[in-house]
Coordinates of C-alpha atoms in Angstrom, one line a residue:
M16 CA 3.1 -1.9 -7.5
N17 CA 6.7 -2.8 -6.9
V18 CA 9.4 -0.1 -7.1
R19 CA 13.1 -0.7 -6.5
I20 CA 14.5 1.8 -4.0
E21 CA 18.0 2.5 -2.9
P22 CA 18.7 0.3 0.2
R23 CA 19.6 3.2 2.5
W24 CA 16.4 4.1 4.4
T25 CA 15.1 2.8 7.7
F26 CA 11.9 0.8 7.9
E27 CA 10.1 3.9 9.4
E28 CA 11.2 6.1 6.6
V29 CA 10.0 3.6 4.0
R30 CA 6.6 3.4 5.7
R31 CA 6.4 7.2 5.9
A32 CA 7.2 7.5 2.2
A33 CA 4.6 4.9 1.3
L34 CA 1.9 6.7 3.4
A35 CA 2.9 10.1 1.9
L36 CA 2.5 8.6 -1.6
A37 CA -0.8 7.0 -0.8
R38 CA -2.2 10.2 0.7
E39 CA -1.0 12.2 -2.4
V40 CA -2.8 9.7 -4.7
E41 CA -5.9 10.0 -2.6
R42 CA -5.7 13.8 -2.7
R43 CA -5.5 13.8 -6.5
V44 CA -8.2 11.2 -7.2
P45 CA -10.4 11.0 -4.1
R46 CA -13.2 9.2 -5.8
L47 CA -10.9 6.4 -7.0
A48 CA -8.4 5.9 -4.1
T49 CA -8.5 5.9 -0.3
T50 CA -6.1 5.6 2.6
A51 CA -8.9 5.0 5.1
W52 CA -7.8 2.2 7.3
W53 CA -11.3 1.2 8.5
K54 CA -13.4 -0.6 5.9
E55 CA -16.5 1.3 6.9
E56 CA -14.8 4.6 5.8
R57 CA -13.4 3.3 2.4
R58 CA -14.4 4.0 -1.1
G59 CA -12.5 3.1 -4.2
V60 CA -9.2 1.3 -4.1
F61 CA -7.5 1.0 -0.7
L62 CA -3.9 2.1 -0.9
D63 CA -2.4 -0.2 1.7
Y64 CA 0.6 1.7 3.1
N65 CA 0.8 -0.9 5.8
Q66 CA 2.1 -3.5 3.3
N67 CA 5.4 -1.9 4.3
A68 CA 5.2 -3.2 7.8
K69 CA 8.1 -5.4 8.9
D70 CA 6.2 -8.7 8.9
R71 CA 4.5 -8.2 5.6
T72 CA 5.3 -10.1 2.5
V73 CA 4.1 -9.7 -1.1
A74 CA 3.7 -12.4 -3.6
A75 CA 6.8 -12.6 -5.7
A76 CA 6.4 -12.1 -9.4
Y77 CA 5.3 -15.4 -11.0
S78 CA 4.4 -17.1 -7.7
I79 CA 1.5 -19.5 -7.9
R80 CA -1.4 -18.8 -5.5
P81 CA -2.9 -21.8 -3.6
K82 CA -6.3 -21.8 -5.4
P83 CA -7.9 -24.4 -7.7
H84 CA -7.2 -22.6 -10.9
A85 CA -3.6 -21.9 -9.9
P86 CA -3.5 -18.1 -10.5
V87 CA 0.0 -16.6 -10.9
S88 CA 1.2 -13.2 -9.7
A89 CA 2.0 -11.5 -13.0
P90 CA 3.8 -8.3 -13.4
L91 CA 2.0 -6.0 -15.9
T92 CA 2.7 -2.8 -17.7
W93 CA 0.4 0.1 -17.2
D94 CA -1.1 -0.3 -20.7
E95 CA -2.1 -3.9 -19.9
I96 CA -4.1 -3.1 -16.7
A97 CA -7.4 -2.0 -18.3
D98 CA -7.9 -5.3 -20.2
A99 CA -6.4 -7.6 -17.6
A100 CA -8.5 -10.2 -15.8
P101 CA -7.1 -12.4 -13.0
D102 CA -8.1 -15.6 -14.9
D103 CA -5.7 -14.6 -17.7
F104 CA -2.7 -15.3 -15.4
T105 CA -2.6 -18.9 -14.4
L106 CA -0.1 -21.8 -14.3
K107 CA -1.5 -22.9 -17.7
T108 CA -1.1 -19.4 -19.4
M109 CA 2.1 -18.0 -17.9
V110 CA 4.6 -20.1 -19.8
A111 CA 3.3 -18.9 -23.1
R112 CA 3.0 -15.3 -21.9
F113 CA 6.6 -15.4 -20.6
K114 CA 7.8 -16.8 -23.9
R115 CA 5.9 -14.1 -25.8
I116 CA 6.8 -11.0 -23.8
G117 CA 9.7 -12.0 -21.6
D118 CA 10.3 -11.0 -18.0
R119 CA 8.5 -7.8 -17.1
H120 CA 10.9 -7.4 -14.1
R121 CA 14.0 -7.6 -16.2
G122 CA 16.1 -4.6 -15.4
I123 CA 14.3 -3.7 -12.2
D124 CA 17.6 -3.7 -10.3
D125 CA 19.3 -1.4 -12.9
A126 CA 17.8 1.8 -11.6
A127 CA 16.9 2.2 -7.9
G128 CA 14.8 5.2 -7.0
S129 CA 15.2 7.7 -4.2
L130 CA 12.7 8.3 -1.4
E131 CA 13.8 11.9 -0.8
P132 CA 10.9 13.5 -2.6
L133 CA 8.4 11.4 -0.7
L134 CA 10.1 12.0 2.6
E135 CA 9.9 15.8 1.9
L136 CA 6.2 15.3 1.1
S137 CA 5.7 13.4 4.3
A138 CA 7.3 16.2 6.3
R139 CA 5.0 18.8 4.5
Q140 CA 1.9 16.6 5.3
A141 CA 3.0 16.4 8.9
R142 CA 3.4 20.2 9.1
D143 CA -0.1 20.5 7.6
G144 CA -1.6 18.3 10.4
Q145 CA -1.5 14.9 8.8
G146 CA 0.0 12.7 11.5
D147 CA 0.6 9.0 11.5
A148 CA -2.0 6.6 10.3
P149 CA -3.1 3.3 12.0
W150 CA -0.5 0.5 12.1
P151 CA -1.4 -3.2 11.9
P152 CA -3.2 -4.3 15.0
H153 CA -0.5 -6.6 16.3
Y154 CA 2.1 -3.7 16.5
K155 CA 2.5 -1.9 19.8
K156 CA 0.8 1.5 19.8
Q157 CA 3.0 4.0 18.0
K158 CA 3.6 7.6 19.1
G159 CA 1.2 9.9 17.4
E160 CA -0.9 7.1 16.0
P161 CA -4.6 7.6 15.8
P162 CA -7.0 5.3 17.8
R163 CA -7.1 1.7 16.6
V164 CA -10.8 1.3 16.9
M165 CA -13.4 1.5 14.2
P166 CA -15.1 4.9 14.1
S167 CA -18.5 3.4 14.6
R168 CA -17.3 1.7 17.8
R169 CA -15.5 4.6 19.4
R170 CA -16.8 5.7 22.7
R171 CA -18.6 8.9 22.7
A172 CA -18.2 11.3 25.5
P173 CA -21.3 11.4 27.6
A174 CA -23.5 14.4 27.0
R175 CA -23.1 17.2 29.6
T176 CA -26.1 18.3 31.4
A177 CA -26.7 21.8 32.8
S178 CA -26.7 22.0 36.5

């Protein structure tokens, strides 16, 4: 999902807002969505808040993927999602689609949204004990970030014996 925002927030604020939104979606539909960083803990759709990392890029609308059937990144409306299949959006099909429905991103720059409500939500989540979430592995360890090791591989404290 691409959303135009006002260009006034720092990278850290944008990431916090994305994480807050992902956590709220997970809270509302826990069987459908997850923010669990480790694949072994996931269920449903992973809401990847780390796509807001500084070195991440997303496929631009209408960009062609390097695969044999030449799939194309196609912006959809919410009502198209249920019936959409990736093979519907290829180099061979996109010209006709574009002619039929026009540019789905037309007007995206006309109304930029505010992150204020999400930053307020992020602050509430932090007060409620939800700290930072794992960053991509090549980033330096962040203050307050949880361990970057799969839960199944975390060292367990040795059992204490009575003396």
